[in-house]
Amino acid sequence: MNVELQPIAQKVHTGQRLDAADARALFASEDIWAIGRLADTVRRRMHGDTTYYNVNRHFNYSNVCALSCKFCDFYRKRNEAGAYEFSTDDARDQARRAREAGATELHVVGGLHPYLPFSYYTDMLRAIKDEYPQLHVKAFTAVEVVHLARIDKRPNDLEGVLRDLQDAGLGSLPGGGAEVFDDRCHDEAYKGKIRSDKWLEVHDAAHRLGLMSNATILYGHIESVDDRINHLLMLRDAQDRAIDNGWPGRFQTVIPLPFIPGESALKHLPGPTGLGDLKMLAICRLVLDNFDHVKTFWIMQTLELSQLALQFGVDDIDGTVVWYDITKVKRDGSTHQETTAGELRRTIVEAGFAPVERDTLYRRVERDGPAWRVVETEPAGAV
Ligand code: SF4
């Protein structure tokens, strides 16, 4: 191990919290294998060789968006070719398909549609839960929640909006829309979107209401290393806030998302490399000591790199997915992006880990074909 990493290794082995200078040294180091081993130490301390996966489906209800973020290859303006919006009946149909496939979770996000009323979203949630009550609906990024509060003319009542969504069937919040918590990046690449303070305000409100949530960081575009570090430290502070206040909700997992240029306005940028992805995942595991899980979203990192990432601090691979419109990995632009539970298990076993199917709240799932049940009442967190 290079000498600059030795004080960090000492902290990791004695369970001390890393600071910004440690994170900077990790990013500066080229000793990727030593960084991986440190992250693996923490991951095994928390989870042993357990690796989680889930059987889920994604539903992107509309790509119509009032904003035009530069990294985004998903949005369309309302009358533009390719713009779509699904109906409540379409949402019900998604729930029926999820039931037939035995999915435990529906992940629902979309653009910031300028014309749909608040009732569209609550009707959608009710239709899904009516069709398949056992299904967990993880829906609406913090950016969408703020948008819904605005269209319902109560921009300062985030808790009220979340409570209404919860009453209609919302089970938890995804972690999207965070991008990088930095005003320069915000103003250059996603101006018009909420800033970090608002994103964190939504998640604080959700945690106070008992909603679990996730967190992301979109990296490998115009941000600096210090921007990444600040972002992680702000997430860690927010998690401390939830824990110290005894709020019933908290962040469950961090999902680092590599920027994929696609046909976005930032397509001239190369995006991160495989080693860059592994380093980022490992540093997330090391810095976010109060997060139970680090997850790869294989649509972004690929399943092959996700398998390797299990040695770099990752303990969770999401998921069977099926349809995903936001990032198209295939050259033909297809949004059918699916893997099977069997393939996820094979990926995990071959890497030397023990696959465990989980539900959205990290409870173990026992399955007989499409029929499933939760076999633990408490979330399967750190061992
Ligand atoms: S990233 Fe989200 S808010 Fe930004 S343009 Fe795309 S869909 Fe709209």
mmCIF file with all atom_site columns, N, CA and C in Angstrom, residues 318-378:
data_model
loop_
_atom_site.group_PDB
_atom_site.id
_atom_site.type_symbol
_atom_site.label_atom_id
_atom_site.label_alt_id
_atom_site.label_comp_id
_atom_site.label_asym_id
_atom_site.label_entity_id
_atom_site.label_seq_id
_atom_site.pdbx_PDB_ins_code
_atom_site.Cartn_x
_atom_site.Cartn_y
_atom_site.Cartn_z
_atom_site.occupancy
_atom_site.B_iso_or_equiv
_atom_site.pdbx_formal_charge
_atom_site.auth_seq_id
_atom_site.auth_comp_id
_atom_site.auth_asym_id
_atom_site.auth_atom_id
_atom_site.pdbx_PDB_model_num
ATOM 1   N N  . ASP A 1 318 ? -28.952 -3.383  -8.365  1.00 0.00 ? 318 ASP A N  1
ATOM 2   C CA . ASP A 1 318 ? -30.340 -3.100  -8.738  1.00 0.00 ? 318 ASP A CA 1
ATOM 3   C C  . ASP A 1 318 ? -30.428 -3.291  -10.241 1.00 0.00 ? 318 ASP A C  1
ATOM 4   N N  . GLY A 1 319 ? -31.269 -4.072  -10.615 1.00 0.00 ? 319 GLY A N  1
ATOM 5   C CA . GLY A 1 319 ? -32.344 -4.931  -10.236 1.00 0.00 ? 319 GLY A CA 1
ATOM 6   C C  . GLY A 1 319 ? -32.711 -5.607  -11.561 1.00 0.00 ? 319 GLY A C  1
ATOM 7   N N  . THR A 1 320 ? -33.909 -6.130  -11.757 1.00 0.00 ? 320 THR A N  1
ATOM 8   C CA . THR A 1 320 ? -34.244 -6.727  -13.060 1.00 0.00 ? 320 THR A CA 1
ATOM 9   C C  . THR A 1 320 ? -34.693 -5.665  -14.085 1.00 0.00 ? 320 THR A C  1
ATOM 10  N N  . VAL A 1 321 ? -35.183 -4.535  -13.598 1.00 0.00 ? 321 VAL A N  1
ATOM 11  C CA . VAL A 1 321 ? -35.420 -3.285  -14.363 1.00 0.00 ? 321 VAL A CA 1
ATOM 12  C C  . VAL A 1 321 ? -36.478 -3.402  -15.470 1.00 0.00 ? 321 VAL A C  1
ATOM 13  N N  . VAL A 1 322 ? -36.235 -4.163  -16.505 1.00 0.00 ? 322 VAL A N  1
ATOM 14  C CA . VAL A 1 322 ? -37.122 -4.447  -17.638 1.00 0.00 ? 322 VAL A CA 1
ATOM 15  C C  . VAL A 1 322 ? -37.199 -3.284  -18.644 1.00 0.00 ? 322 VAL A C  1
ATOM 16  N N  . TRP A 1 323 ? -37.896 -2.203  -18.293 1.00 0.00 ? 323 TRP A N  1
ATOM 17  C CA . TRP A 1 323 ? -37.975 -1.058  -19.217 1.00 0.00 ? 323 TRP A CA 1
ATOM 18  C C  . TRP A 1 323 ? -37.376 0.135   -18.500 1.00 0.00 ? 323 TRP A C  1
ATOM 19  N N  . TYR A 1 324 ? -36.465 0.841   -19.171 1.00 0.00 ? 324 TYR A N  1
ATOM 20  C CA . TYR A 1 324 ? -35.878 2.029   -18.560 1.00 0.00 ? 324 TYR A CA 1
ATOM 21  C C  . TYR A 1 324 ? -35.593 3.026   -19.663 1.00 0.00 ? 324 TYR A C  1
ATOM 22  N N  . ASP A 1 325 ? -36.251 4.181   -19.598 1.00 0.00 ? 325 ASP A N  1
ATOM 23  C CA . ASP A 1 325 ? -36.200 5.132   -20.714 1.00 0.00 ? 325 ASP A CA 1
ATOM 24  C C  . ASP A 1 325 ? -35.108 6.183   -20.570 1.00 0.00 ? 325 ASP A C  1
ATOM 25  N N  . ILE A 1 326 ? -34.611 6.384   -19.365 1.00 0.00 ? 326 ILE A N  1
ATOM 26  C CA . ILE A 1 326 ? -33.820 7.598   -19.126 1.00 0.00 ? 326 ILE A CA 1
ATOM 27  C C  . ILE A 1 326 ? -32.432 7.506   -19.732 1.00 0.00 ? 326 ILE A C  1
ATOM 28  N N  . THR A 1 327 ? -31.767 6.371   -19.542 1.00 0.00 ? 327 THR A N  1
ATOM 29  C CA . THR A 1 327 ? -30.462 6.163   -20.177 1.00 0.00 ? 327 THR A CA 1
ATOM 30  C C  . THR A 1 327 ? -30.547 4.928   -21.042 1.00 0.00 ? 327 THR A C  1
ATOM 31  N N  . LYS A 1 328 ? -30.240 5.097   -22.315 1.00 0.00 ? 328 LYS A N  1
ATOM 32  C CA . LYS A 1 328 ? -30.313 3.954   -23.235 1.00 0.00 ? 328 LYS A CA 1
ATOM 33  C C  . LYS A 1 328 ? -28.893 3.479   -23.521 1.00 0.00 ? 328 LYS A C  1
ATOM 34  N N  . VAL A 1 329 ? -28.615 2.276   -23.077 1.00 0.00 ? 329 VAL A N  1
ATOM 35  C CA . VAL A 1 329 ? -27.262 1.764   -23.222 1.00 0.00 ? 329 VAL A CA 1
ATOM 36  C C  . VAL A 1 329 ? -27.070 1.106   -24.575 1.00 0.00 ? 329 VAL A C  1
ATOM 37  N N  . LYS A 1 330 ? -28.127 0.464   -25.073 1.00 0.00 ? 330 LYS A N  1
ATOM 38  C CA . LYS A 1 330 ? -28.001 -0.234  -26.355 1.00 0.00 ? 330 LYS A CA 1
ATOM 39  C C  . LYS A 1 330 ? -27.841 0.767   -27.503 1.00 0.00 ? 330 LYS A C  1
ATOM 40  N N  . ARG A 1 331 ? -27.067 0.362   -28.504 1.00 0.00 ? 331 ARG A N  1
ATOM 41  C CA . ARG A 1 331 ? -26.825 1.260   -29.633 1.00 0.00 ? 331 ARG A CA 1
ATOM 42  C C  . ARG A 1 331 ? -28.099 1.575   -30.411 1.00 0.00 ? 331 ARG A C  1
ATOM 43  N N  . ASP A 1 332 ? -29.068 0.639   -30.383 1.00 0.00 ? 332 ASP A N  1
ATOM 44  C CA . ASP A 1 332 ? -30.305 0.883   -31.126 1.00 0.00 ? 332 ASP A CA 1
ATOM 45  C C  . ASP A 1 332 ? -31.261 1.806   -30.372 1.00 0.00 ? 332 ASP A C  1
ATOM 46  N N  . GLY A 1 333 ? -30.849 2.269   -29.171 1.00 0.00 ? 333 GLY A N  1
ATOM 47  C CA . GLY A 1 333 ? -31.685 3.195   -28.421 1.00 0.00 ? 333 GLY A CA 1
ATOM 48  C C  . GLY A 1 333 ? -32.859 2.537   -27.741 1.00 0.00 ? 333 GLY A C  1
ATOM 49  N N  . SER A 1 334 ? -32.891 1.188   -27.728 1.00 0.00 ? 334 SER A N  1
ATOM 50  C CA . SER A 1 334 ? -34.028 0.487   -27.131 1.00 0.00 ? 334 SER A CA 1
ATOM 51  C C  . SER A 1 334 ? -34.126 0.763   -25.635 1.00 0.00 ? 334 SER A C  1
ATOM 52  N N  . THR A 1 335 ? -35.358 0.884   -25.153 1.00 0.00 ? 335 THR A N  1
ATOM 53  C CA . THR A 1 335 ? -35.567 1.090   -23.722 1.00 0.00 ? 335 THR A CA 1
ATOM 54  C C  . THR A 1 335 ? -35.884 -0.220  -23.014 1.00 0.00 ? 335 THR A C  1
ATOM 55  N N  . HIS A 1 336 ? -35.876 -1.335  -23.760 1.00 0.00 ? 336 HIS A N  1
ATOM 56  C CA . HIS A 1 336 ? -36.028 -2.636  -23.112 1.00 0.00 ? 336 HIS A CA 1
ATOM 57  C C  . HIS A 1 336 ? -34.664 -3.043  -22.571 1.00 0.00 ? 336 HIS A C  1
ATOM 58  N N  . GLN A 1 337 ? -34.484 -2.916  -21.274 1.00 0.00 ? 337 GLN A N  1
ATOM 59  C CA . GLN A 1 337 ? -33.187 -3.164  -20.653 1.00 0.00 ? 337 GLN A CA 1
ATOM 60  C C  . GLN A 1 337 ? -33.455 -4.044  -19.437 1.00 0.00 ? 337 GLN A C  1
ATOM 61  N N  . GLU A 1 338 ? -33.296 -5.342  -19.643 1.00 0.00 ? 338 GLU A N  1
ATOM 62  C CA . GLU A 1 338 ? -33.773 -6.291  -18.644 1.00 0.00 ? 338 GLU A CA 1
ATOM 63  C C  . GLU A 1 338 ? -32.703 -7.315  -18.332 1.00 0.00 ? 338 GLU A C  1
ATOM 64  N N  . THR A 1 339 ? -32.624 -7.698  -17.078 1.00 0.00 ? 339 THR A N  1
ATOM 65  C CA . THR A 1 339 ? -31.898 -8.903  -16.741 1.00 0.00 ? 339 THR A CA 1
ATOM 66  C C  . THR A 1 339 ? -32.810 -9.746  -15.850 1.00 0.00 ? 339 THR A C  1
ATOM 67  N N  . THR A 1 340 ? -32.424 -10.976 -15.602 1.00 0.00 ? 340 THR A N  1
ATOM 68  C CA . THR A 1 340 ? -33.273 -11.862 -14.803 1.00 0.00 ? 340 THR A CA 1
ATOM 69  C C  . THR A 1 340 ? -32.677 -12.017 -13.409 1.00 0.00 ? 340 THR A C  1
ATOM 70  N N  . ALA A 1 341 ? -33.525 -12.486 -12.476 1.00 0.00 ? 341 ALA A N  1
ATOM 71  C CA . ALA A 1 341 ? -33.034 -12.771 -11.124 1.00 0.00 ? 341 ALA A CA 1
ATOM 72  C C  . ALA A 1 341 ? -31.944 -13.833 -11.190 1.00 0.00 ? 341 ALA A C  1
ATOM 73  N N  . GLY A 1 342 ? -32.113 -14.828 -12.080 1.00 0.00 ? 342 GLY A N  1
ATOM 74  C CA . GLY A 1 342 ? -31.116 -15.880 -12.226 1.00 0.00 ? 342 GLY A CA 1
ATOM 75  C C  . GLY A 1 342 ? -29.770 -15.324 -12.670 1.00 0.00 ? 342 GLY A C  1
ATOM 76  N N  . GLU A 1 343 ? -29.798 -14.368 -13.589 1.00 0.00 ? 343 GLU A N  1
ATOM 77  C CA . GLU A 1 343 ? -28.557 -13.770 -14.080 1.00 0.00 ? 343 GLU A CA 1
ATOM 78  C C  . GLU A 1 343 ? -27.882 -12.941 -12.980 1.00 0.00 ? 343 GLU A C  1
ATOM 79  N N  . LEU A 1 344 ? -28.692 -12.231 -12.191 1.00 0.00 ? 344 LEU A N  1
ATOM 80  C CA . LEU A 1 344 ? -28.123 -11.456 -11.078 1.00 0.00 ? 344 LEU A CA 1
ATOM 81  C C  . LEU A 1 344 ? -27.479 -12.387 -10.055 1.00 0.00 ? 344 LEU A C  1
ATOM 82  N N  . ARG A 1 345 ? -28.168 -13.490 -9.762  1.00 0.00 ? 345 ARG A N  1
ATOM 83  C CA . ARG A 1 345 ? -27.619 -14.454 -8.784  1.00 0.00 ? 345 ARG A CA 1
ATOM 84  C C  . ARG A 1 345 ? -26.315 -15.060 -9.312  1.00 0.00 ? 345 ARG A C  1
ATOM 85  N N  . ARG A 1 346 ? -26.310 -15.420 -10.581 1.00 0.00 ? 346 ARG A N  1
ATOM 86  C CA . ARG A 1 346 ? -25.101 -16.005 -11.175 1.00 0.00 ? 346 ARG A CA 1
ATOM 87  C C  . ARG A 1 346 ? -23.938 -15.009 -11.114 1.00 0.00 ? 346 ARG A C  1
ATOM 88  N N  . THR A 1 347 ? -24.235 -13.759 -11.405 1.00 0.00 ? 347 THR A N  1
ATOM 89  C CA . THR A 1 347 ? -23.214 -12.706 -11.358 1.00 0.00 ? 347 THR A CA 1
ATOM 90  C C  . THR A 1 347 ? -22.605 -12.603 -9.960  1.00 0.00 ? 347 THR A C  1
ATOM 91  N N  . ILE A 1 348 ? -23.476 -12.682 -8.962  1.00 0.00 ? 348 ILE A N  1
ATOM 92  C CA . ILE A 1 348 ? -23.030 -12.509 -7.572  1.00 0.00 ? 348 ILE A CA 1
ATOM 93  C C  . ILE A 1 348 ? -22.260 -13.743 -7.092  1.00 0.00 ? 348 ILE A C  1
ATOM 94  N N  . VAL A 1 349 ? -22.792 -14.935 -7.387  1.00 0.00 ? 349 VAL A N  1
ATOM 95  C CA . VAL A 1 349 ? -22.143 -16.180 -6.940  1.00 0.00 ? 349 VAL A CA 1
ATOM 96  C C  . VAL A 1 349 ? -20.762 -16.319 -7.568  1.00 0.00 ? 349 VAL A C  1
ATOM 97  N N  . GLU A 1 350 ? -20.683 -16.015 -8.864  1.00 0.00 ? 350 GLU A N  1
ATOM 98  C CA . GLU A 1 350 ? -19.404 -16.163 -9.560  1.00 0.00 ? 350 GLU A CA 1
ATOM 99  C C  . GLU A 1 350 ? -18.324 -15.251 -8.975  1.00 0.00 ? 350 GLU A C  1
ATOM 100 N N  . ALA A 1 351 ? -18.758 -14.138 -8.367  1.00 0.00 ? 351 ALA A N  1
ATOM 101 C CA . ALA A 1 351 ? -17.803 -13.211 -7.742  1.00 0.00 ? 351 ALA A CA 1
ATOM 102 C C  . ALA A 1 351 ? -17.439 -13.642 -6.322  1.00 0.00 ? 351 ALA A C  1
ATOM 103 N N  . GLY A 1 352 ? -18.048 -14.738 -5.842  1.00 0.00 ? 352 GLY A N  1
ATOM 104 C CA . GLY A 1 352 ? -17.694 -15.249 -4.517  1.00 0.00 ? 352 GLY A CA 1
ATOM 105 C C  . GLY A 1 352 ? -18.554 -14.700 -3.397  1.00 0.00 ? 352 GLY A C  1
ATOM 106 N N  . PHE A 1 353 ? -19.722 -14.158 -3.737  1.00 0.00 ? 353 PHE A N  1
ATOM 107 C CA . PHE A 1 353 ? -20.610 -13.601 -2.718  1.00 0.00 ? 353 PHE A CA 1
ATOM 108 C C  . PHE A 1 353 ? -21.918 -14.399 -2.661  1.00 0.00 ? 353 PHE A C  1
ATOM 109 N N  . ALA A 1 354 ? -22.696 -14.153 -1.611  1.00 0.00 ? 354 ALA A N  1
ATOM 110 C CA . ALA A 1 354 ? -23.937 -14.889 -1.388  1.00 0.00 ? 354 ALA A CA 1
ATOM 111 C C  . ALA A 1 354 ? -25.136 -14.017 -1.745  1.00 0.00 ? 354 ALA A C  1
ATOM 112 N N  . PRO A 1 355 ? -25.875 -14.379 -2.793  1.00 0.00 ? 355 PRO A N  1
ATOM 113 C CA . PRO A 1 355 ? -27.002 -13.521 -3.206  1.00 0.00 ? 355 PRO A CA 1
ATOM 114 C C  . PRO A 1 355 ? -28.193 -13.633 -2.259  1.00 0.00 ? 355 PRO A C  1
ATOM 115 N N  . VAL A 1 356 ? -28.775 -12.482 -1.950  1.00 0.00 ? 356 VAL A N  1
ATOM 116 C CA . VAL A 1 356 ? -29.988 -12.445 -1.128  1.00 0.00 ? 356 VAL A CA 1
ATOM 117 C C  . VAL A 1 356 ? -30.986 -11.533 -1.824  1.00 0.00 ? 356 VAL A C  1
ATOM 118 N N  . GLU A 1 357 ? -32.154 -12.077 -2.161  1.00 0.00 ? 357 GLU A N  1
ATOM 119 C CA . GLU A 1 357 ? -33.180 -11.189 -2.720  1.00 0.00 ? 357 GLU A CA 1
ATOM 120 C C  . GLU A 1 357 ? -33.774 -10.359 -1.597  1.00 0.00 ? 357 GLU A C  1
ATOM 121 N N  . ARG A 1 358 ? -33.935 -9.075  -1.847  1.00 0.00 ? 358 ARG A N  1
ATOM 122 C CA . ARG A 1 358 ? -34.480 -8.138  -0.859  1.00 0.00 ? 358 ARG A CA 1
ATOM 123 C C  . ARG A 1 358 ? -35.697 -7.453  -1.439  1.00 0.00 ? 358 ARG A C  1
ATOM 124 N N  . ASP A 1 359 ? -36.509 -6.860  -0.557  1.00 0.00 ? 359 ASP A N  1
ATOM 125 C CA . ASP A 1 359 ? -37.528 -5.924  -1.050  1.00 0.00 ? 359 ASP A CA 1
ATOM 126 C C  . ASP A 1 359 ? -36.935 -4.515  -0.979  1.00 0.00 ? 359 ASP A C  1
ATOM 127 N N  . THR A 1 360 ? -37.744 -3.505  -1.230  1.00 0.00 ? 360 THR A N  1
ATOM 128 C CA . THR A 1 360 ? -37.219 -2.139  -1.274  1.00 0.00 ? 360 THR A CA 1
ATOM 129 C C  . THR A 1 360 ? -36.629 -1.718  0.069   1.00 0.00 ? 360 THR A C  1
ATOM 130 N N  . LEU A 1 361 ? -37.176 -2.248  1.159   1.00 0.00 ? 361 LEU A N  1
ATOM 131 C CA . LEU A 1 361 ? -36.725 -1.857  2.495   1.00 0.00 ? 361 LEU A CA 1
ATOM 132 C C  . LEU A 1 361 ? -35.638 -2.796  3.029   1.00 0.00 ? 361 LEU A C  1
ATOM 133 N N  . TYR A 1 362 ? -35.014 -3.541  2.153   1.00 0.00 ? 362 TYR A N  1
ATOM 134 C CA . TYR A 1 362 ? -33.906 -4.443  2.475   1.00 0.00 ? 362 TYR A CA 1
ATOM 135 C C  . TYR A 1 362 ? -34.312 -5.569  3.415   1.00 0.00 ? 362 TYR A C  1
ATOM 136 N N  . ARG A 1 363 ? -35.579 -6.001  3.318   1.00 0.00 ? 363 ARG A N  1
ATOM 137 C CA . ARG A 1 363 ? -36.023 -7.194  4.034   1.00 0.00 ? 363 ARG A CA 1
ATOM 138 C C  . ARG A 1 363 ? -35.858 -8.382  3.082   1.00 0.00 ? 363 ARG A C  1
ATOM 139 N N  . ARG A 1 364 ? -35.470 -9.520  3.648   1.00 0.00 ? 364 ARG A N  1
ATOM 140 C CA . ARG A 1 364 ? -35.251 -10.690 2.801   1.00 0.00 ? 364 ARG A CA 1
ATOM 141 C C  . ARG A 1 364 ? -36.562 -11.183 2.202   1.00 0.00 ? 364 ARG A C  1
ATOM 142 N N  . VAL A 1 365 ? -36.479 -11.658 0.981   1.00 0.00 ? 365 VAL A N  1
ATOM 143 C CA . VAL A 1 365 ? -37.665 -12.122 0.256   1.00 0.00 ? 365 VAL A CA 1
ATOM 144 C C  . VAL A 1 365 ? -37.521 -13.615 -0.021  1.00 0.00 ? 365 VAL A C  1
ATOM 145 N N  . GLU A 1 366 ? -38.606 -14.347 0.225   1.00 0.00 ? 366 GLU A N  1
ATOM 146 C CA . GLU A 1 366 ? -38.649 -15.770 -0.136  1.00 0.00 ? 366 GLU A CA 1
ATOM 147 C C  . GLU A 1 366 ? -39.616 -15.891 -1.305  1.00 0.00 ? 366 GLU A C  1
ATOM 148 N N  . ARG A 1 367 ? -39.247 -16.673 -2.297  1.00 0.00 ? 367 ARG A N  1
ATOM 149 C CA . ARG A 1 367 ? -39.999 -16.634 -3.551  1.00 0.00 ? 367 ARG A CA 1
ATOM 150 C C  . ARG A 1 367 ? -40.331 -18.033 -4.040  1.00 0.00 ? 367 ARG A C  1
ATOM 151 N N  . ASP A 1 368 ? -41.536 -18.147 -4.605  1.00 0.00 ? 368 ASP A N  1
ATOM 152 C CA . ASP A 1 368 ? -41.927 -19.363 -5.318  1.00 0.00 ? 368 ASP A CA 1
ATOM 153 C C  . ASP A 1 368 ? -42.510 -18.893 -6.649  1.00 0.00 ? 368 ASP A C  1
ATOM 154 N N  . GLY A 1 369 ? -41.661 -18.786 -7.659  1.00 0.00 ? 369 GLY A N  1
ATOM 155 C CA . GLY A 1 369 ? -42.099 -18.195 -8.928  1.00 0.00 ? 369 GLY A CA 1
ATOM 156 C C  . GLY A 1 369 ? -42.476 -16.747 -8.707  1.00 0.00 ? 369 GLY A C  1
ATOM 157 N N  . PRO A 1 370 ? -43.615 -16.323 -9.264  1.00 0.00 ? 370 PRO A N  1
ATOM 158 C CA . PRO A 1 370 ? -44.010 -14.923 -9.069  1.00 0.00 ? 370 PRO A CA 1
ATOM 159 C C  . PRO A 1 370 ? -44.559 -14.630 -7.667  1.00 0.00 ? 370 PRO A C  1
ATOM 160 N N  . ALA A 1 371 ? -44.868 -15.682 -6.877  1.00 0.00 ? 371 ALA A N  1
ATOM 161 C CA . ALA A 1 371 ? -45.373 -15.454 -5.514  1.00 0.00 ? 371 ALA A CA 1
ATOM 162 C C  . ALA A 1 371 ? -44.189 -15.216 -4.566  1.00 0.00 ? 371 ALA A C  1
ATOM 163 N N  . TRP A 1 372 ? -44.308 -14.236 -3.704  1.00 0.00 ? 372 TRP A N  1
ATOM 164 C CA . TRP A 1 372 ? -43.188 -13.920 -2.806  1.00 0.00 ? 372 TRP A CA 1
ATOM 165 C C  . TRP A 1 372 ? -43.717 -13.403 -1.482  1.00 0.00 ? 372 TRP A C  1
ATOM 166 N N  . ARG A 1 373 ? -42.866 -13.526 -0.470  1.00 0.00 ? 373 ARG A N  1
ATOM 167 C CA . ARG A 1 373 ? -43.211 -12.938 0.824   1.00 0.00 ? 373 ARG A CA 1
ATOM 168 C C  . ARG A 1 373 ? -41.929 -12.492 1.520   1.00 0.00 ? 373 ARG A C  1
ATOM 169 N N  . VAL A 1 374 ? -42.084 -11.534 2.409   1.00 0.00 ? 374 VAL A N  1
ATOM 170 C CA . VAL A 1 374 ? -40.951 -11.051 3.205   1.00 0.00 ? 374 VAL A CA 1
ATOM 171 C C  . VAL A 1 374 ? -40.766 -12.012 4.366   1.00 0.00 ? 374 VAL A C  1
ATOM 172 N N  . VAL A 1 375 ? -39.526 -12.476 4.591   1.00 0.00 ? 375 VAL A N  1
ATOM 173 C CA . VAL A 1 375 ? -39.306 -13.449 5.656   1.00 0.00 ? 375 VAL A CA 1
ATOM 174 C C  . VAL A 1 375 ? -38.667 -12.848 6.910   1.00 0.00 ? 375 VAL A C  1
ATOM 175 N N  . GLU A 1 376 ? -38.333 -11.545 6.864   1.00 0.00 ? 376 GLU A N  1
ATOM 176 C CA . GLU A 1 376 ? -37.855 -10.875 8.082   1.00 0.00 ? 376 GLU A CA 1
ATOM 177 C C  . GLU A 1 376 ? -38.686 -9.632  8.269   1.00 0.00 ? 376 GLU A C  1
ATOM 178 N N  . THR A 1 377 ? -38.993 -9.299  9.500   1.00 0.00 ? 377 THR A N  1
ATOM 179 C CA . THR A 1 377 ? -39.779 -8.095  9.717   1.00 0.00 ? 377 THR A CA 1
ATOM 180 C C  . THR A 1 377 ? -38.901 -6.858  9.805   1.00 0.00 ? 377 THR A C  1
ATOM 181 N N  . GLU A 1 378 ? -37.633 -7.039  10.181  1.00 0.00 ? 378 GLU A N  1
ATOM 182 C CA . GLU A 1 378 ? -36.715 -5.902  10.269  1.00 0.00 ? 378 GLU A CA 1
ATOM 183 C C  . GLU A 1 378 ? -35.849 -5.840  9.018   1.00 0.00 ? 378 GLU A C  1
#
